[in-house]
Short mmCIF file of C-alpha atoms and ligand atoms in Angstrom, two decimals:
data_model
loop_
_atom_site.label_atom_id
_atom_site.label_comp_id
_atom_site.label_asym_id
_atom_site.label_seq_id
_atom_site.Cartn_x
_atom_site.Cartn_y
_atom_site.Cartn_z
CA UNK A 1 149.41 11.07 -108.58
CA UNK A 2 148.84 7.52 -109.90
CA UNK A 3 146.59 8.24 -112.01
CA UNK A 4 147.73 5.87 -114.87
CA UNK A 5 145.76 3.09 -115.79
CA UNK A 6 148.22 1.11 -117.99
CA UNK A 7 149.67 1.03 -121.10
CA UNK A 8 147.17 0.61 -124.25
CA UNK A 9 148.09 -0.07 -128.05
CA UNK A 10 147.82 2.80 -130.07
CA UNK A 11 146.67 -0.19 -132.75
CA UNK A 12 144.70 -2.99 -131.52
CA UNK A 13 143.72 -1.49 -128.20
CA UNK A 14 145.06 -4.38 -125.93
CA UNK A 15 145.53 -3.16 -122.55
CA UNK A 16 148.88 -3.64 -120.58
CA UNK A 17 150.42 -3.04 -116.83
CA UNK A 18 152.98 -0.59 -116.51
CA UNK A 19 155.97 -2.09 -116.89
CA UNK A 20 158.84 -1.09 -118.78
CA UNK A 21 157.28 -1.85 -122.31
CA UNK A 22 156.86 -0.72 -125.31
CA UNK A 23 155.13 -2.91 -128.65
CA UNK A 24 152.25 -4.54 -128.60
CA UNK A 25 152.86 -8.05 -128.39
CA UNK A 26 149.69 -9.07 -130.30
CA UNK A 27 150.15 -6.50 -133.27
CA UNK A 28 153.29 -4.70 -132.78
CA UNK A 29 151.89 -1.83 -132.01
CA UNK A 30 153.00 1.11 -130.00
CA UNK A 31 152.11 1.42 -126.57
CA UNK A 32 150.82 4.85 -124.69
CA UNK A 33 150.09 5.88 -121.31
CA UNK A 34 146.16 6.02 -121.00
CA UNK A 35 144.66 7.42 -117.50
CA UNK A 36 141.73 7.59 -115.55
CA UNK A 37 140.58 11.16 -116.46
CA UNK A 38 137.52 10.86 -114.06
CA UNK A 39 139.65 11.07 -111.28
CA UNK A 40 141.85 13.94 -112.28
CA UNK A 41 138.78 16.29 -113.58
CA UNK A 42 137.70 16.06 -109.35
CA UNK A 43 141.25 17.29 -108.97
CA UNK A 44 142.61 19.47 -111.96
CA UNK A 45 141.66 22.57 -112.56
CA UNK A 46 142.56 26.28 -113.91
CA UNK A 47 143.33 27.33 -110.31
CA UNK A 48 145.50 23.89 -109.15
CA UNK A 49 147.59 24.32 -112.28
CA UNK A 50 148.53 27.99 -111.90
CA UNK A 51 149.11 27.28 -108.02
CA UNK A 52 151.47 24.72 -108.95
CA UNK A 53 155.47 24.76 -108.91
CA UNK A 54 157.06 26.52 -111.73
CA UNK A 55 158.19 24.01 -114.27
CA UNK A 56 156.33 20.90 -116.25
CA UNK A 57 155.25 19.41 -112.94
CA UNK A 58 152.38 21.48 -112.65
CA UNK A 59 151.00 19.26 -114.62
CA UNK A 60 151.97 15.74 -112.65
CA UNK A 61 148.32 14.57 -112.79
CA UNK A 62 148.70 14.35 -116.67
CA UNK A 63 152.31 12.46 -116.37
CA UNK A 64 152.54 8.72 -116.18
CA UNK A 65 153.85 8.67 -112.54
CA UNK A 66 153.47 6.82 -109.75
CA UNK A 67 154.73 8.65 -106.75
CA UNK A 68 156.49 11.96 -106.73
CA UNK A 69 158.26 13.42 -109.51
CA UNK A 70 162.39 12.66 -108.09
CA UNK A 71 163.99 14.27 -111.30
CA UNK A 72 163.54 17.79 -113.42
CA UNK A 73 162.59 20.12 -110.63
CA UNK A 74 164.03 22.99 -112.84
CA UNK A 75 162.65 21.69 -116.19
CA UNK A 76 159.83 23.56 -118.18
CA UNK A 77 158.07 26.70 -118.21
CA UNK A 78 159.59 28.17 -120.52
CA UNK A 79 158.76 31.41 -122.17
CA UNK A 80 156.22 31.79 -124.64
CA UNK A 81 157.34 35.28 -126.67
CA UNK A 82 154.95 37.45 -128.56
CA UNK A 83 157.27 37.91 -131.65
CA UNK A 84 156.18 41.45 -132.96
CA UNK A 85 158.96 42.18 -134.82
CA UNK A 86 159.29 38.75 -136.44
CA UNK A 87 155.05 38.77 -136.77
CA UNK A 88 155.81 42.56 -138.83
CA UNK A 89 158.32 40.73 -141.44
CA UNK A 90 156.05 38.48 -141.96
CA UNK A 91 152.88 39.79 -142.75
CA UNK A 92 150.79 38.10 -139.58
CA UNK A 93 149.24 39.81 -136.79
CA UNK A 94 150.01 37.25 -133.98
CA UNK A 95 152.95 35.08 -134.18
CA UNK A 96 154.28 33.33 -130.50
CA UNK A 97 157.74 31.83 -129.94
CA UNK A 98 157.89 29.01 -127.19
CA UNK A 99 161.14 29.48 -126.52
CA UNK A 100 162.87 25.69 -125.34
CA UNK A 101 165.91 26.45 -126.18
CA UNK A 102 165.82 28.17 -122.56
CA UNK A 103 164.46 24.64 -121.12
CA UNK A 104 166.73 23.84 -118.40
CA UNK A 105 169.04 22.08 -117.87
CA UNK A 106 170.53 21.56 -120.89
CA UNK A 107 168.76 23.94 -123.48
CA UNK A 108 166.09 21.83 -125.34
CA UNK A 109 162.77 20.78 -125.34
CA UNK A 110 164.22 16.94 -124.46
CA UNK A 111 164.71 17.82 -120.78
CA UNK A 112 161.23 17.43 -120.23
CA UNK A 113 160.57 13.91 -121.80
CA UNK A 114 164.12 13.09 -120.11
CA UNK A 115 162.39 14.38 -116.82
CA UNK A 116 159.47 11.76 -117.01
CA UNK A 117 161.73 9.10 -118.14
CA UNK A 118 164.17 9.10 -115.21
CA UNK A 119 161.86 9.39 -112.60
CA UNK A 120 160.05 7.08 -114.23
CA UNK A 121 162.99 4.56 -114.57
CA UNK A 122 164.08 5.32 -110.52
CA UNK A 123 159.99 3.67 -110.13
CA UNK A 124 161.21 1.16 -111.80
CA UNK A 125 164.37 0.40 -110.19
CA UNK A 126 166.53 0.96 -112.89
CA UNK A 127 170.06 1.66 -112.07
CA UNK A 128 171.50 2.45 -115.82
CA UNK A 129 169.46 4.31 -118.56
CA UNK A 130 170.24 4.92 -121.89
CA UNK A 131 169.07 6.48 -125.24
CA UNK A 132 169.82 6.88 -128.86
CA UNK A 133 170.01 10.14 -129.93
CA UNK A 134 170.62 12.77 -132.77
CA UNK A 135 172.18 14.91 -129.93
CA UNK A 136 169.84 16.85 -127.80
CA UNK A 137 168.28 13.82 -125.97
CA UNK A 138 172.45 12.86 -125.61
CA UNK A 139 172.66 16.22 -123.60
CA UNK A 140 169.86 15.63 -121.41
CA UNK A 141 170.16 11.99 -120.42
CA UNK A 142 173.81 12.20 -119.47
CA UNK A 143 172.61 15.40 -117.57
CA UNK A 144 169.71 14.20 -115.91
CA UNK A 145 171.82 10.93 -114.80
CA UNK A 146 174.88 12.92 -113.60
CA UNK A 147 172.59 14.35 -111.12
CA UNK A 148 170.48 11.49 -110.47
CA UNK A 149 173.23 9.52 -109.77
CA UNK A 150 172.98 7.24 -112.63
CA UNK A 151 174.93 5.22 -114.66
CA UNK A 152 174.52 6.27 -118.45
CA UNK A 153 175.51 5.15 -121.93
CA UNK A 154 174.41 7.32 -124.64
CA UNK A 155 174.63 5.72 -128.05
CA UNK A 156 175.14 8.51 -131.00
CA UNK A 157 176.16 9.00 -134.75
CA UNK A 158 180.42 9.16 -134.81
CA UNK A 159 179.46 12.74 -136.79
CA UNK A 160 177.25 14.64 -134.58
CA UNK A 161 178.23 18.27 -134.06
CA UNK A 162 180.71 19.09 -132.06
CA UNK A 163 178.59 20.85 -129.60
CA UNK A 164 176.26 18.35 -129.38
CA UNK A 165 179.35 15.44 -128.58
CA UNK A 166 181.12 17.49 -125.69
CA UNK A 167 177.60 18.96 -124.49
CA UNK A 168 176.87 15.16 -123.81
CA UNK A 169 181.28 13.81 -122.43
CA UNK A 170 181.23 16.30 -119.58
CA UNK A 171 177.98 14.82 -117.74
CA UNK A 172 181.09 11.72 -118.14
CA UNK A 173 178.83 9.50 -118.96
CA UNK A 174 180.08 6.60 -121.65
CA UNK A 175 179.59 7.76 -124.82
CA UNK A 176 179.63 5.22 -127.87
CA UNK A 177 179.63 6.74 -131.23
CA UNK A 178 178.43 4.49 -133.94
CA UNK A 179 180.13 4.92 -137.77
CA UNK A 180 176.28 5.12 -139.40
CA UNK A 181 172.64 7.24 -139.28
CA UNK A 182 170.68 7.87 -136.72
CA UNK A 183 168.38 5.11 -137.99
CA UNK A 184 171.27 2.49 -137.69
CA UNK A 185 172.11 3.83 -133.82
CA UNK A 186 168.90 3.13 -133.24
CA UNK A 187 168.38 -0.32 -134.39
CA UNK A 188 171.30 -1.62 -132.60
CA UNK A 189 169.93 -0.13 -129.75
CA UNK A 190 166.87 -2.01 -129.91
CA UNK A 191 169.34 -5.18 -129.99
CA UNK A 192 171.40 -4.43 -126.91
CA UNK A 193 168.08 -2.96 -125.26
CA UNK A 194 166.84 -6.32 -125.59
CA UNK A 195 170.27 -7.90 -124.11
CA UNK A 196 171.38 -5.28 -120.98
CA UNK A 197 168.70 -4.66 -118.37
CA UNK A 198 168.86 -0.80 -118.96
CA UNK A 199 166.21 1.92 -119.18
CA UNK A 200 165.95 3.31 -123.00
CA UNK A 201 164.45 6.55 -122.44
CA UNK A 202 163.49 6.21 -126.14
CA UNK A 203 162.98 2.41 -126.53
CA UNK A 204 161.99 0.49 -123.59
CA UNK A 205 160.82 2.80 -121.26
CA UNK A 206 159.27 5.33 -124.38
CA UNK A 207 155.64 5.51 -123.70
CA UNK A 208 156.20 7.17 -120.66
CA UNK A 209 159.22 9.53 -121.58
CA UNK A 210 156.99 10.56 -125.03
CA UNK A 211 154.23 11.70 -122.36
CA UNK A 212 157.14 14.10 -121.36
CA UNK A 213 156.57 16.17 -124.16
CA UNK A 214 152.91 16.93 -123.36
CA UNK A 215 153.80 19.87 -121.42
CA UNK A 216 155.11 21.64 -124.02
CA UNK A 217 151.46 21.77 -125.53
CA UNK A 218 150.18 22.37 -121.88
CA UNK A 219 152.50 25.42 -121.45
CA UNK A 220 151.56 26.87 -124.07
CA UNK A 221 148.02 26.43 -123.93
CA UNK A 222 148.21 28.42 -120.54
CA UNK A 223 150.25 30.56 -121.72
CA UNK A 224 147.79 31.97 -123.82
CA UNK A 225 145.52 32.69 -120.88
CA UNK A 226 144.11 29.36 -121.25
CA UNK A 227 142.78 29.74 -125.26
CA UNK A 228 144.42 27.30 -127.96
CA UNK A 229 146.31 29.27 -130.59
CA UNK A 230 144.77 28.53 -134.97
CA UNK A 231 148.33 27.17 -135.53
CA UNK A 232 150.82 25.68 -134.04
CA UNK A 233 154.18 24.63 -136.12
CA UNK A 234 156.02 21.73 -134.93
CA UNK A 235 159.51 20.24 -135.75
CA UNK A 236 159.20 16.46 -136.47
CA UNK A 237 161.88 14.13 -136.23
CA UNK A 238 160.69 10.41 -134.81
CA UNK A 239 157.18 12.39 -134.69
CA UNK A 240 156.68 12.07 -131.19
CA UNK A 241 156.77 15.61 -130.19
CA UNK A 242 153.81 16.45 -132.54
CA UNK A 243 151.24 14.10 -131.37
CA UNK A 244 151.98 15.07 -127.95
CA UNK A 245 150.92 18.24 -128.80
CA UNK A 246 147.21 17.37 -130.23
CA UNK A 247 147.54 15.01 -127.20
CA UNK A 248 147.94 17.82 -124.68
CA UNK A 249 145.20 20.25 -126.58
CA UNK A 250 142.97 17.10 -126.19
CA UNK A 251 143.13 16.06 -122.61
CA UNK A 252 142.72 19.65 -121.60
CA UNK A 253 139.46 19.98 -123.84
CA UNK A 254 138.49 16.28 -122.11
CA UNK A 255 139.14 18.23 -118.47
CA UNK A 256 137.00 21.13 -119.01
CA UNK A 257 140.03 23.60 -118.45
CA UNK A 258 139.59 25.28 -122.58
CA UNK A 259 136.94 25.19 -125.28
CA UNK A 260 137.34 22.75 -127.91
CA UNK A 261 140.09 23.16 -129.95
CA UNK A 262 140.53 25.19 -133.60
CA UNK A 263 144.32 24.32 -133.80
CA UNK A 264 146.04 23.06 -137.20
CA UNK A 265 149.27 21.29 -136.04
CA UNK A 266 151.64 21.53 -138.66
CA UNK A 267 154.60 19.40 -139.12
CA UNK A 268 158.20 20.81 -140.17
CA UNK A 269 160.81 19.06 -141.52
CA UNK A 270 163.96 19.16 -143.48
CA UNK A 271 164.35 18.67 -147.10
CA UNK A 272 167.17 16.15 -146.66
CA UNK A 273 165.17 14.07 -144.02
CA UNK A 274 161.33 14.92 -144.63
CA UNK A 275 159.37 11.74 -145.09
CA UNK A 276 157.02 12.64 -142.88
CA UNK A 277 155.89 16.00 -144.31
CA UNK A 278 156.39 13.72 -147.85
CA UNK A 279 153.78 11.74 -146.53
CA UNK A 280 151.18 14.56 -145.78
CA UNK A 281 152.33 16.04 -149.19
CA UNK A 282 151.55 12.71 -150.91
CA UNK A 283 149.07 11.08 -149.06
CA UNK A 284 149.30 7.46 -148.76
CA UNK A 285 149.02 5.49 -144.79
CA UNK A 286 152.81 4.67 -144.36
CA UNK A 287 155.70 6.97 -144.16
CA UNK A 288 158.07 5.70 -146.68
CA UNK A 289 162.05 5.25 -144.98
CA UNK A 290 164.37 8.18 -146.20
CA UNK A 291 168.54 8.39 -145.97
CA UNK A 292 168.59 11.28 -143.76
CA UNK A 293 170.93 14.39 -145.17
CA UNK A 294 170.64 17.47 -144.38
CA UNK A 295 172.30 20.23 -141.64
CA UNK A 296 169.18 19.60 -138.77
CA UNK A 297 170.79 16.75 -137.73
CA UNK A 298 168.76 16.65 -134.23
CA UNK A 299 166.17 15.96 -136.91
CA UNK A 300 167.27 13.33 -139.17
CA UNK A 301 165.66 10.14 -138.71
CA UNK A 302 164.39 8.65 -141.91
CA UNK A 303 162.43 6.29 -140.44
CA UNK A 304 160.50 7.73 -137.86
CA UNK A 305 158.81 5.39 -134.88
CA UNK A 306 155.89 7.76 -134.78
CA UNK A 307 155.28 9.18 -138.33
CA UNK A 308 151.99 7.82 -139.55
CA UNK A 309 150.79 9.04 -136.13
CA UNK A 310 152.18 12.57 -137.15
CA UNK A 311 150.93 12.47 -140.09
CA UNK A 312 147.43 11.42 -138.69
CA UNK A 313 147.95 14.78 -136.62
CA UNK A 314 147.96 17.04 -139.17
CA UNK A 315 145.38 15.50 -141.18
CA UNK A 316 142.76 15.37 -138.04
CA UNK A 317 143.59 19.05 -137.29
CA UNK A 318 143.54 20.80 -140.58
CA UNK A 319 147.09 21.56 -140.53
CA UNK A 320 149.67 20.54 -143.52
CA UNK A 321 153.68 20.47 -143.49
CA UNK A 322 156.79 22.47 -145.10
CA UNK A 323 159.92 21.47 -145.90
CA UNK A 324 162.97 23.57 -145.29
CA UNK A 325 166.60 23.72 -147.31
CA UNK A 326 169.40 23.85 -145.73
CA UNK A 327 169.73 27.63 -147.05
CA UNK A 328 166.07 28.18 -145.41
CA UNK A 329 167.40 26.92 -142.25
CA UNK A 330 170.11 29.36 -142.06
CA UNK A 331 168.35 31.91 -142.92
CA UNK A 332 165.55 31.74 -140.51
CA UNK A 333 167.95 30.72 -137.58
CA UNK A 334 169.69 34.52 -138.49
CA UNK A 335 166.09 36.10 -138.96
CA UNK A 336 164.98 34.51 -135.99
CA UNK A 337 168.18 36.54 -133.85
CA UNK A 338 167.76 39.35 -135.71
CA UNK A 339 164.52 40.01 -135.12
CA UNK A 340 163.81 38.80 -131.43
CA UNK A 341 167.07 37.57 -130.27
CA UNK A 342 166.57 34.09 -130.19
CA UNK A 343 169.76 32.02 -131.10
CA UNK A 344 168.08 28.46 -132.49
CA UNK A 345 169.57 25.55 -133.09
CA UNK A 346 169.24 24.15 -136.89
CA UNK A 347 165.69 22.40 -136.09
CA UNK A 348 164.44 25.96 -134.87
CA UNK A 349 165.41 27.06 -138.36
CA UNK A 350 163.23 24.27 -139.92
CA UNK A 351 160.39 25.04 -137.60
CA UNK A 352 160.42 29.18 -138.77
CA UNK A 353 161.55 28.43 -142.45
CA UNK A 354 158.50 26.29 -142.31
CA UNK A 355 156.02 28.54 -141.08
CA UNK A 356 156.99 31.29 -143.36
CA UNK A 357 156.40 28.16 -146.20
CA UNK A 358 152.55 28.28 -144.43
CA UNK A 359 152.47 31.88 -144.39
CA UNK A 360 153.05 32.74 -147.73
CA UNK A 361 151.41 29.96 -149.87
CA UNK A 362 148.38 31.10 -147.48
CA UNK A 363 147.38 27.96 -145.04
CA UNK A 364 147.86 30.64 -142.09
CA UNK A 365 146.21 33.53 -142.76
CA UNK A 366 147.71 37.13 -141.42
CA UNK A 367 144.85 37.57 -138.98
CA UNK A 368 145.56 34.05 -137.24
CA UNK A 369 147.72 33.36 -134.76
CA UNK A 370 150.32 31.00 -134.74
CA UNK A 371 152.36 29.62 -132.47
CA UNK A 372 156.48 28.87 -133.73
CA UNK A 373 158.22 25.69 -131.32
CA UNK A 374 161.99 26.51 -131.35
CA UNK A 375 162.69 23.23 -129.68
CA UNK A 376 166.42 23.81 -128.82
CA UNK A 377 169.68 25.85 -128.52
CA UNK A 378 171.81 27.71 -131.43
CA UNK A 379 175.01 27.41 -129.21
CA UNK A 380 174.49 23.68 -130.20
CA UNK A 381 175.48 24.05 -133.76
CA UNK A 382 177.36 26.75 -134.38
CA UNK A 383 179.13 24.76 -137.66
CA UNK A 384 175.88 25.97 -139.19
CA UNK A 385 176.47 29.23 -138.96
CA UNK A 386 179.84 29.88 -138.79
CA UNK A 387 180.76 30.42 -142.42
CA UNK A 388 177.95 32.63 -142.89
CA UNK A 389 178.05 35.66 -140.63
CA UNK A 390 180.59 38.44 -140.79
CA UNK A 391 183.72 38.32 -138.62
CA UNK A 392 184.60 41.03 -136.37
CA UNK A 393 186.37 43.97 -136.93
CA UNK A 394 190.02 43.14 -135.22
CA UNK A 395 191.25 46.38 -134.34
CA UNK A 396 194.65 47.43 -132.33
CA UNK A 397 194.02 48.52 -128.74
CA UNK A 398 194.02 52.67 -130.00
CA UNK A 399 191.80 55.52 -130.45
CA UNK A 400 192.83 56.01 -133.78
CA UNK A 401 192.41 52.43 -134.99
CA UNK A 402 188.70 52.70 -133.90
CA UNK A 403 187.95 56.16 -135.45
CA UNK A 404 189.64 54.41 -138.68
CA UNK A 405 187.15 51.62 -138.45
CA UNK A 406 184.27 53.74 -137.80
CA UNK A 407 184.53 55.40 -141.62
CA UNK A 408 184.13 51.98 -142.79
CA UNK A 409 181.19 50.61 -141.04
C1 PLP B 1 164.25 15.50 -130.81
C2 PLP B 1 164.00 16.87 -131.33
C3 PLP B 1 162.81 17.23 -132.01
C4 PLP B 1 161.74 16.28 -132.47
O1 PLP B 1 161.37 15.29 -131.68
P1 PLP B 1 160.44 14.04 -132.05
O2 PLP B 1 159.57 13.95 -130.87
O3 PLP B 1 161.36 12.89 -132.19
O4 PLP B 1 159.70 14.32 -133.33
C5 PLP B 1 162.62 18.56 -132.31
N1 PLP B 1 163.54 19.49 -132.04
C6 PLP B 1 164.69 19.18 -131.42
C7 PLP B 1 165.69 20.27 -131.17
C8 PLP B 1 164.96 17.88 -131.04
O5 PLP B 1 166.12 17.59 -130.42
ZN1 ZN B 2 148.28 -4.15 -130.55
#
């Protein structure tokens, strides 16, 4: 490991230690982990990877690292599904799930960015982290802590789901629920971030927590036998996830482990809280701030940290963006169980509803394959559901109260 050279602005270029930053301080600019990818091509290879443990440190040479990995020894490695069923509904040949809302520990794909943040923040000496989250990255941060032995504040919207709020209180970690958006949580946090000496897994200490989400791409990518799918579809909600994804396709292509790759990233995002897929719909170079509404809460940020750079994504890969109703959303989370018994959380819904959107106006094509990211768990937010699916039969304890029920159904 150790194979970071520094933090670089994804604007100007100016090249920084690594240190718990995150703007450029000439341009504002956000900063990424860049590495010496000389010295891991000696190391990395097809064989290394597959001999490594089972979750997203196999890939520790591509994480921004120092020493040892000290947190997420269960994380990643998910499964990536073929989806026949779901692929025969909807006219394609070759449709994959990659299924994090099984990512453990606490069923979503932020348990691996969480995983690269703490360890990263125990390099740093941190002894409290923190985050502002729509929910998911709540769960995992007062989870990761709990067993890291780390003091925690998660900052949150007062109106998260209910799922999402106790998923987070019994890590007990202090909890501060802000009346306001996402988008206002996370400007205050930038303020006390700035005050408290504290490790932000998404604000001070993000370039190396985003890096996190690289091994979502990676996974899949080896997966697949080591081939990069024609489409991948990829919920957006500060945009981060979906550059990591060209990211990971990209450094593998750089280390000689696949061909060069085909893949259109596509971005997927909620009518009520799209401006990113707005922005690849309009054109334009700036994403313009929305007031998030809509029922994919772990997706509404209206202004999103990272959403030129998503929309960049899609443009450089050939890929385009959907937007999903909150009917859509539904619908796919229920087609999405019914068909291969996966139980998504809303942002799954916008990912699917999405790539049906693709499928049918004909930007994938039935003989492609595409690759679906259900990025978290429908346990999560069962209010979205709940008035929408048939209540069960009560029945007394008898014989004859079944056989009665069964001329009905
Ligand atoms: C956070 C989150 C995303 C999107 O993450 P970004 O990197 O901020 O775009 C997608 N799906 C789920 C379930 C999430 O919690
Ligand atoms: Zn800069």
């Amino acid at each position: 490991m150790g194979h970071v050279n520094g933090l670089k602005c994804r604007e100007c270029g100016e090249q920084y230690p690594i240190e718990p930053l995150h703007v450029c301080e000439l341009c504002f600019g956000p900063l990424e982990a860049s590495y010496d990818y000389e010295t891991i091509a000696e190391k990395a290879s097809r064989d290394s990877i597959e001999a490594g443990p089972r979750n997203m440190w196999r890939y520790a040479d591509l994480l921004p690292l120092d020493g040892e990995p000290t947190d997420g020894m269960d994380t990643g490695y998910t499964p990536l599904l073929r989806a026949r069923n779901l692929a025969k509904r909807l006219g394609v040949q070759e449709l994959y799930i990659k299924n994090d809302s099984v990512c453990a520990p606490t069923l979503s794909f932020k348990d691996r960015v969480v995983s690269v943040a703490l360890s990263k923040a125990k390099e740093f000496g941190f002894e409290t982290v923190a985050c502002a989250s729509t929910g998911n990255l709540a769960n995992s941060v007062a989870a990761h802590a709990a067993r890291a032995g780390l003091q925690a504040f998660i900052f949150i919207p007062a109106d998260l789901e209910i799922g999402k709020v106790l998923g987070t209180s019994i890590y007990n970690p202090r909890v501060v629920g802000i009346k306001g958006s996402y988008d206002e949580v996370n400007r205050l946090c930038s303020e006390i971030a700035g005050l408290y000496k504290w490790a932000f897994a998404n604000i001070n200490i993000r370039p190396f927590y985003a890096e996190g989400s690289k091994t979502f791409g990676f996974e899949i990518i080896e997966q697949l036998g080591w081939c990069s799918p024609d489409h991948i579809v990829v919920p957006c909600a500060g945009g981060s996830l979906i550059n990591k994804v060209r990211k990971a396709l990209d450094e593998f292509h750089r280390l000689n482990l696949i061909e060069k790759p085909r893949t259109k990233i596509h971005a997927a995002q909620a009518e009520g809280c799209g401006p990113i897929v707005t922005t690849i719909k309009e054109g334009g170079d700036f994403v313009k701030p929305v007031r998030a509404n809509t029922l994919a809460k772990s997706l509404a940020i209206g202004n999103p940290a990272d959403g030129i750079y998503a929309v960049e994504t899609t443009r450089l890969t050939g890929g385009y963006g959907a937007h999903a109703s909150d009917d859509e959303i539904v619908q796919a989370m229920q087609m999405l169980a019914g068909e291969e018994g996966v139980f998504t959380e809303t942002a799954g819904g916008v990912t699917l509803a999405a790539t049906i959107q693709l499928i049918e106006s004909g930007l994938i094509q039935p003989n492609e394959s595409v690759v679906v990211s259900i990025t978290g768990n429908g346990l999560k937010t069962l209010e979205a559901v709940q008035d929408r699916l048939p209540e069960p039969n009560i029945i007394l304890p008898r014989l004859n109260a079944f056989e009665e029920l069964m001329k009905t159904l």
